[in-house]
């Protein structure tokens, strides 16, 4: 064997402290050699072909490629790192060293020490496996945690590989993503990139987006998402803390009031109604980016959203009144919806219900309830004369909530939060729950009009909310299973039954706000609009036999001002069209009309001015709703009607309204501010003799009789 000079019998040590024995194989100058002999400081090597070479031991060890086959590479142990280890861990490492030496040599202090080995650790009497098992049992009796023979064998290997430093207990360093699938990591990074600069949503919404990316990239079901807790840790590790800050801390805490759950035992027994701003920017009728108001009716017994209405500039009394009709009649399934969103596929006794109400054949899978009691806050809309009168007409009891007590309507308040997290954060133009989570240019992200957003919301309620298990819905026979709103409605139908509530077109007209106006020789004049029809010929200039002050009772829908409805002496409401209704090919709200009237101003006589307003209104509505679909056919002209041909909207053509906008460009902002102030002052839309509150939106009544047939 290779011996150290001057000390026969001691093997020569390599740079790593390992001993190179005679017959060992070493790597030298790119080849593998076997140590054959040593003559002083020279080492004789033999390669695989039998060729020999004699080199100095110092030259052999200095070769950069020198290694001993089967032994770790040379290197000085990092003894200085032991000073950075806590004292308790150093003591534990030294204790392991004594135990390992006793296993291998029989003596705790290793070879060369004095003493007699204990019988159970005598190498001459026991095998290595027996000594390892004996040491594991001994350490377990001493109170060492989780020590087995495999643990002893692993610690021996670490000691031979790294020395005393290998016995220091430490965690294995890992990357931020751990053992996560690289495809999942890439999907999370892509989801975070798409959210960069936009309003921040929840981790659940980010997980759904990552799942969509995985399905689009690798195919549906190819790569499974990790559990929510694992995904949340992965997302926090990959997200930039500067771009995804946490929620702001609360600066003030309100005292917690006693919580009493609201209980309802049958559908329609208790319905909560409230209004809030949706966390989504939408496109208004005049092309502006606005945050629409959402009004919902939540049925407490089934936690079903039985009615939901989006409005552009604020909910009016007519919207709250129409909620009553919307929750009491079947919701029609929209064209293009899949079949599983129809009532026939819901978890209800459909055949029995269809025998009671034939309208359910084309209905969506949403509950139909007749409200008994409605809980409202003290908002101006819900305490208005129109809403209270509608409730009284339909036999609905109204229960105002106590002042400054949001817990009195806790269910509907919590539902608003669920809609924002489950629906709104996935919609373009999401504003986030607070200012710190808001994107940089939310207004520029708005892609949907209020009407399109209403369609999306209706489909989401039918497809998601009504089929999503709710923790507050428990059946007495299945107390551990959370039921979906549709499932709870089906369960309660067996106990309470179903009573259809038919509504006709006249019922819808009666729910509209009431005004009183005289019938003049030119017809009925409302806000610079003239309504006229041959039905008014025998009543022109005459007082109403039943109206206040001799004026006639008029019903007006503020979301579609193209026609009004007047009550004639026969007791029925009759439709009176606007004289320029043929120019407007889409529903026009009172807010749009005020905006156009303020921007243009009167520059000609009354008839020409009204015709110019009608043309401008048509152009605004066309620009506000860009579409690639075919334009509607021009209306047919009949004798006695006023018609005008609209200019084509070709590329480069200037719309008729543009020249007026150019003249009023300097003062348009001031005029719009004044118009908005006027709109806020008109608060008595439903009071007799007052102007209605202007509103906007796209969920309108085109024709009352046709609407009743659709329902």
PDB file of C-alpha atoms in Angstrom, residues 289-466:
ATOM      1  CA  UNK A 289     -67.657  53.944 -18.373  1.00  0.00           C
ATOM      2  CA  UNK A 290     -69.947  53.627 -15.348  1.00  0.00           C
ATOM      3  CA  UNK A 291     -70.397  51.331 -12.377  1.00  0.00           C
ATOM      4  CA  UNK A 292     -73.948  49.979 -12.574  1.00  0.00           C
ATOM      5  CA  UNK A 293     -76.170  49.477  -9.567  1.00  0.00           C
ATOM      6  CA  UNK A 294     -77.304  45.957  -8.747  1.00  0.00           C
ATOM      7  CA  UNK A 295     -80.629  45.304  -7.034  1.00  0.00           C
ATOM      8  CA  UNK A 296     -81.391  41.731  -6.005  1.00  0.00           C
ATOM      9  CA  UNK A 297     -84.189  39.920  -4.203  1.00  0.00           C
ATOM     10  CA  UNK A 298     -82.913  37.028  -2.058  1.00  0.00           C
ATOM     11  CA  UNK A 299     -85.336  34.358  -0.911  1.00  0.00           C
ATOM     12  CA  UNK A 300     -84.247  33.316   2.598  1.00  0.00           C
ATOM     13  CA  UNK A 301     -85.682  29.791   2.790  1.00  0.00           C
ATOM     14  CA  UNK A 302     -83.767  28.602  -0.294  1.00  0.00           C
ATOM     15  CA  UNK A 303     -81.074  31.333  -0.560  1.00  0.00           C
ATOM     16  CA  UNK A 304     -82.156  31.811  -4.173  1.00  0.00           C
ATOM     17  CA  UNK A 305     -81.614  35.031  -6.113  1.00  0.00           C
ATOM     18  CA  UNK A 306     -85.164  35.228  -7.427  1.00  0.00           C
ATOM     19  CA  UNK A 307     -84.676  38.620  -9.130  1.00  0.00           C
ATOM     20  CA  UNK A 308     -81.677  40.727 -10.154  1.00  0.00           C
ATOM     21  CA  UNK A 309     -81.657  44.021 -12.049  1.00  0.00           C
ATOM     22  CA  UNK A 310     -78.694  46.119 -13.226  1.00  0.00           C
ATOM     23  CA  UNK A 311     -79.188  49.832 -13.811  1.00  0.00           C
ATOM     24  CA  UNK A 312     -76.786  52.396 -15.155  1.00  0.00           C
ATOM     25  CA  UNK A 313     -77.384  55.592 -13.185  1.00  0.00           C
ATOM     26  CA  UNK A 314     -79.265  54.252 -10.203  1.00  0.00           C
ATOM     27  CA  UNK A 315     -82.226  52.059  -9.335  1.00  0.00           C
ATOM     28  CA  UNK A 316     -85.604  53.755  -9.612  1.00  0.00           C
ATOM     29  CA  UNK A 317     -88.955  53.040  -8.035  1.00  0.00           C
ATOM     30  CA  UNK A 318     -90.112  51.313 -11.201  1.00  0.00           C
ATOM     31  CA  UNK A 319     -87.196  48.860 -10.956  1.00  0.00           C
ATOM     32  CA  UNK A 320     -88.074  47.914  -7.394  1.00  0.00           C
ATOM     33  CA  UNK A 321     -91.731  47.467  -8.358  1.00  0.00           C
ATOM     34  CA  UNK A 322     -90.872  45.263 -11.342  1.00  0.00           C
ATOM     35  CA  UNK A 323     -88.789  43.035  -9.052  1.00  0.00           C
ATOM     36  CA  UNK A 324     -92.065  41.866  -7.537  1.00  0.00           C
ATOM     37  CA  UNK A 325     -93.325  40.670 -10.907  1.00  0.00           C
ATOM     38  CA  UNK A 326     -89.963  39.145 -11.827  1.00  0.00           C
ATOM     39  CA  UNK A 327     -89.761  36.929  -8.746  1.00  0.00           C
ATOM     40  CA  UNK A 328     -93.387  35.767  -8.970  1.00  0.00           C
ATOM     41  CA  UNK A 329     -93.378  34.550 -12.592  1.00  0.00           C
ATOM     42  CA  UNK A 330     -91.118  31.961 -14.291  1.00  0.00           C
ATOM     43  CA  UNK A 331     -87.864  33.278 -15.738  1.00  0.00           C
ATOM     44  CA  UNK A 332     -87.704  32.551 -19.484  1.00  0.00           C
ATOM     45  CA  UNK A 333     -84.649  30.651 -20.696  1.00  0.00           C
ATOM     46  CA  UNK A 334     -82.630  32.856 -23.046  1.00  0.00           C
ATOM     47  CA  UNK A 335     -81.977  31.733 -26.627  1.00  0.00           C
ATOM     48  CA  UNK A 336     -78.624  29.978 -26.860  1.00  0.00           C
ATOM     49  CA  UNK A 337     -78.600  28.683 -23.277  1.00  0.00           C
ATOM     50  CA  UNK A 338     -77.762  24.960 -22.928  1.00  0.00           C
ATOM     51  CA  UNK A 339     -80.607  22.596 -22.166  1.00  0.00           C
ATOM     52  CA  UNK A 340     -79.370  21.748 -18.678  1.00  0.00           C
ATOM     53  CA  UNK A 341     -80.212  25.320 -17.592  1.00  0.00           C
ATOM     54  CA  UNK A 342     -83.912  24.745 -18.212  1.00  0.00           C
ATOM     55  CA  UNK A 343     -86.450  23.873 -15.561  1.00  0.00           C
ATOM     56  CA  UNK A 344     -86.920  20.392 -17.047  1.00  0.00           C
ATOM     57  CA  UNK A 345     -83.405  19.427 -15.895  1.00  0.00           C
ATOM     58  CA  UNK A 346     -83.614  20.948 -12.387  1.00  0.00           C
ATOM     59  CA  UNK A 347     -83.833  18.917  -9.179  1.00  0.00           C
ATOM     60  CA  UNK A 348     -87.590  19.557  -8.823  1.00  0.00           C
ATOM     61  CA  UNK A 349     -90.759  17.542  -9.594  1.00  0.00           C
ATOM     62  CA  UNK A 350     -90.949  19.041 -13.063  1.00  0.00           C
ATOM     63  CA  UNK A 351     -93.844  16.963 -14.439  1.00  0.00           C
ATOM     64  CA  UNK A 352     -96.068  17.875 -11.502  1.00  0.00           C
ATOM     65  CA  UNK A 353     -95.157  21.561 -11.731  1.00  0.00           C
ATOM     66  CA  UNK A 354     -95.762  21.629 -15.482  1.00  0.00           C
ATOM     67  CA  UNK A 355     -99.296  20.344 -14.924  1.00  0.00           C
ATOM     68  CA  UNK A 356     -99.908  23.324 -12.620  1.00  0.00           C
ATOM     69  CA  UNK A 357     -98.159  26.030 -14.665  1.00  0.00           C
ATOM     70  CA  UNK A 358     -97.555  25.565 -18.401  1.00  0.00           C
ATOM     71  CA  UNK A 359     -95.164  28.537 -18.448  1.00  0.00           C
ATOM     72  CA  UNK A 360     -92.494  26.368 -16.789  1.00  0.00           C
ATOM     73  CA  UNK A 361     -91.911  24.489 -20.055  1.00  0.00           C
ATOM     74  CA  UNK A 362     -89.747  27.328 -21.412  1.00  0.00           C
ATOM     75  CA  UNK A 363     -88.543  28.542 -18.016  1.00  0.00           C
ATOM     76  CA  UNK A 364     -84.997  28.648 -16.664  1.00  0.00           C
ATOM     77  CA  UNK A 365     -83.934  26.490 -13.720  1.00  0.00           C
ATOM     78  CA  UNK A 366     -84.630  29.152 -11.088  1.00  0.00           C
ATOM     79  CA  UNK A 367     -87.240  29.149  -8.306  1.00  0.00           C
ATOM     80  CA  UNK A 368     -90.535  30.974  -8.685  1.00  0.00           C
ATOM     81  CA  UNK A 369     -91.873  32.344  -5.391  1.00  0.00           C
ATOM     82  CA  UNK A 370     -94.774  34.541  -4.369  1.00  0.00           C
ATOM     83  CA  UNK A 371     -93.362  36.878  -1.691  1.00  0.00           C
ATOM     84  CA  UNK A 372     -95.255  37.179   1.567  1.00  0.00           C
ATOM     85  CA  UNK A 373     -92.958  39.575   3.452  1.00  0.00           C
ATOM     86  CA  UNK A 374     -90.217  41.771   1.998  1.00  0.00           C
ATOM     87  CA  UNK A 375     -87.465  43.222   4.201  1.00  0.00           C
ATOM     88  CA  UNK A 376     -86.132  46.549   2.930  1.00  0.00           C
ATOM     89  CA  UNK A 377     -83.829  49.228   4.203  1.00  0.00           C
ATOM     90  CA  UNK A 378     -84.979  52.835   4.398  1.00  0.00           C
ATOM     91  CA  UNK A 379     -83.626  53.792   0.989  1.00  0.00           C
ATOM     92  CA  UNK A 380     -85.532  56.324  -1.076  1.00  0.00           C
ATOM     93  CA  UNK A 381     -86.372  53.781  -3.765  1.00  0.00           C
ATOM     94  CA  UNK A 382     -87.948  51.208  -1.453  1.00  0.00           C
ATOM     95  CA  UNK A 383     -90.027  53.668   0.579  1.00  0.00           C
ATOM     96  CA  UNK A 384     -91.328  55.401  -2.543  1.00  0.00           C
ATOM     97  CA  UNK A 385     -95.016  55.592  -3.292  1.00  0.00           C
ATOM     98  CA  UNK A 386     -94.690  53.461  -6.432  1.00  0.00           C
ATOM     99  CA  UNK A 387     -93.013  50.540  -4.639  1.00  0.00           C
ATOM    100  CA  UNK A 388     -95.290  50.604  -1.585  1.00  0.00           C
ATOM    101  CA  UNK A 389     -98.360  50.873  -3.786  1.00  0.00           C
ATOM    102  CA  UNK A 390     -97.199  47.915  -5.879  1.00  0.00           C
ATOM    103  CA  UNK A 391     -96.661  45.818  -2.742  1.00  0.00           C
ATOM    104  CA  UNK A 392    -100.089  46.750  -1.449  1.00  0.00           C
ATOM    105  CA  UNK A 393    -101.692  45.871  -4.797  1.00  0.00           C
ATOM    106  CA  UNK A 394    -100.027  42.442  -4.878  1.00  0.00           C
ATOM    107  CA  UNK A 395    -100.713  41.716  -1.203  1.00  0.00           C
ATOM    108  CA  UNK A 396     -97.075  41.800  -0.061  1.00  0.00           C
ATOM    109  CA  UNK A 397     -96.166  42.900   3.452  1.00  0.00           C
ATOM    110  CA  UNK A 398     -93.249  45.379   3.704  1.00  0.00           C
ATOM    111  CA  UNK A 399     -90.982  45.249   6.765  1.00  0.00           C
ATOM    112  CA  UNK A 400     -88.426  48.090   7.058  1.00  0.00           C
ATOM    113  CA  UNK A 401     -85.139  47.148   8.717  1.00  0.00           C
ATOM    114  CA  UNK A 402     -84.023  49.079  11.821  1.00  0.00           C
ATOM    115  CA  UNK A 403     -81.814  52.115  11.120  1.00  0.00           C
ATOM    116  CA  UNK A 404     -78.058  51.467  10.967  1.00  0.00           C
ATOM    117  CA  UNK A 405     -78.541  47.723  11.378  1.00  0.00           C
ATOM    118  CA  UNK A 406     -76.998  45.906   8.398  1.00  0.00           C
ATOM    119  CA  UNK A 407     -77.271  42.601  10.278  1.00  0.00           C
ATOM    120  CA  UNK A 408     -81.049  42.791   9.840  1.00  0.00           C
ATOM    121  CA  UNK A 409     -80.406  42.016   6.147  1.00  0.00           C
ATOM    122  CA  UNK A 410     -77.270  39.962   6.676  1.00  0.00           C
ATOM    123  CA  UNK A 411     -78.155  37.302   4.114  1.00  0.00           C
ATOM    124  CA  UNK A 412     -78.526  39.708   1.199  1.00  0.00           C
ATOM    125  CA  UNK A 413     -75.468  41.705   2.283  1.00  0.00           C
ATOM    126  CA  UNK A 414     -73.355  38.543   2.257  1.00  0.00           C
ATOM    127  CA  UNK A 415     -74.782  37.575  -1.120  1.00  0.00           C
ATOM    128  CA  UNK A 416     -73.446  40.817  -2.595  1.00  0.00           C
ATOM    129  CA  UNK A 417     -69.962  39.819  -1.479  1.00  0.00           C
ATOM    130  CA  UNK A 418     -70.379  36.378  -3.025  1.00  0.00           C
ATOM    131  CA  UNK A 419     -71.479  37.885  -6.337  1.00  0.00           C
ATOM    132  CA  UNK A 420     -68.415  40.127  -6.421  1.00  0.00           C
ATOM    133  CA  UNK A 421     -65.988  37.274  -5.686  1.00  0.00           C
ATOM    134  CA  UNK A 422     -67.660  34.513  -7.714  1.00  0.00           C
ATOM    135  CA  UNK A 423     -68.856  36.559 -10.705  1.00  0.00           C
ATOM    136  CA  UNK A 424     -67.582  40.126 -10.875  1.00  0.00           C
ATOM    137  CA  UNK A 425     -63.848  39.378 -10.559  1.00  0.00           C
ATOM    138  CA  UNK A 426     -63.995  37.277 -13.740  1.00  0.00           C
ATOM    139  CA  UNK A 427     -65.606  40.064 -15.806  1.00  0.00           C
ATOM    140  CA  UNK A 428     -63.620  42.580 -17.850  1.00  0.00           C
ATOM    141  CA  UNK A 429     -63.586  45.916 -16.051  1.00  0.00           C
ATOM    142  CA  UNK A 430     -63.407  44.475 -12.506  1.00  0.00           C
ATOM    143  CA  UNK A 431     -62.673  47.285 -10.021  1.00  0.00           C
ATOM    144  CA  UNK A 432     -61.597  45.206  -7.027  1.00  0.00           C
ATOM    145  CA  UNK A 433     -63.065  45.239  -3.511  1.00  0.00           C
ATOM    146  CA  UNK A 434     -61.075  48.288  -2.363  1.00  0.00           C
ATOM    147  CA  UNK A 435     -58.846  51.023  -3.738  1.00  0.00           C
ATOM    148  CA  UNK A 436     -55.571  49.173  -3.058  1.00  0.00           C
ATOM    149  CA  UNK A 437     -56.718  46.249  -5.216  1.00  0.00           C
ATOM    150  CA  UNK A 438     -57.868  48.426  -8.121  1.00  0.00           C
ATOM    151  CA  UNK A 439     -56.155  48.216 -11.486  1.00  0.00           C
ATOM    152  CA  UNK A 440     -54.336  51.037 -13.198  1.00  0.00           C
ATOM    153  CA  UNK A 441     -56.903  51.748 -15.949  1.00  0.00           C
ATOM    154  CA  UNK A 442     -60.152  50.029 -15.023  1.00  0.00           C
ATOM    155  CA  UNK A 443     -62.207  52.340 -17.248  1.00  0.00           C
ATOM    156  CA  UNK A 444     -60.286  51.183 -20.311  1.00  0.00           C
ATOM    157  CA  UNK A 445     -61.018  47.517 -19.519  1.00  0.00           C
ATOM    158  CA  UNK A 446     -64.809  47.925 -19.714  1.00  0.00           C
ATOM    159  CA  UNK A 447     -66.088  45.730 -22.567  1.00  0.00           C
ATOM    160  CA  UNK A 448     -69.775  45.087 -21.870  1.00  0.00           C
ATOM    161  CA  UNK A 449     -72.794  47.324 -21.933  1.00  0.00           C
ATOM    162  CA  UNK A 450     -75.225  47.230 -19.042  1.00  0.00           C
ATOM    163  CA  UNK A 451     -77.590  45.090 -21.122  1.00  0.00           C
ATOM    164  CA  UNK A 452     -74.852  42.569 -21.940  1.00  0.00           C
ATOM    165  CA  UNK A 453     -73.774  42.508 -18.305  1.00  0.00           C
ATOM    166  CA  UNK A 454     -77.387  41.814 -17.333  1.00  0.00           C
ATOM    167  CA  UNK A 455     -77.448  38.827 -19.691  1.00  0.00           C
ATOM    168  CA  UNK A 456     -74.203  37.480 -18.220  1.00  0.00           C
ATOM    169  CA  UNK A 457     -75.502  37.904 -14.682  1.00  0.00           C
ATOM    170  CA  UNK A 458     -78.783  36.114 -15.417  1.00  0.00           C
ATOM    171  CA  UNK A 459     -76.957  33.174 -16.971  1.00  0.00           C
ATOM    172  CA  UNK A 460     -74.461  33.014 -14.098  1.00  0.00           C
ATOM    173  CA  UNK A 461     -77.237  32.981 -11.497  1.00  0.00           C
ATOM    174  CA  UNK A 462     -78.966  30.122 -13.322  1.00  0.00           C
ATOM    175  CA  UNK A 463     -75.834  28.092 -14.075  1.00  0.00           C
ATOM    176  CA  UNK A 464     -73.713  28.718 -10.980  1.00  0.00           C
ATOM    177  CA  UNK A 465     -75.459  30.253  -7.997  1.00  0.00           C
ATOM    178  CA  UNK A 466     -78.602  28.101  -8.084  1.00  0.00           C
TER     179      UNK A 466
END
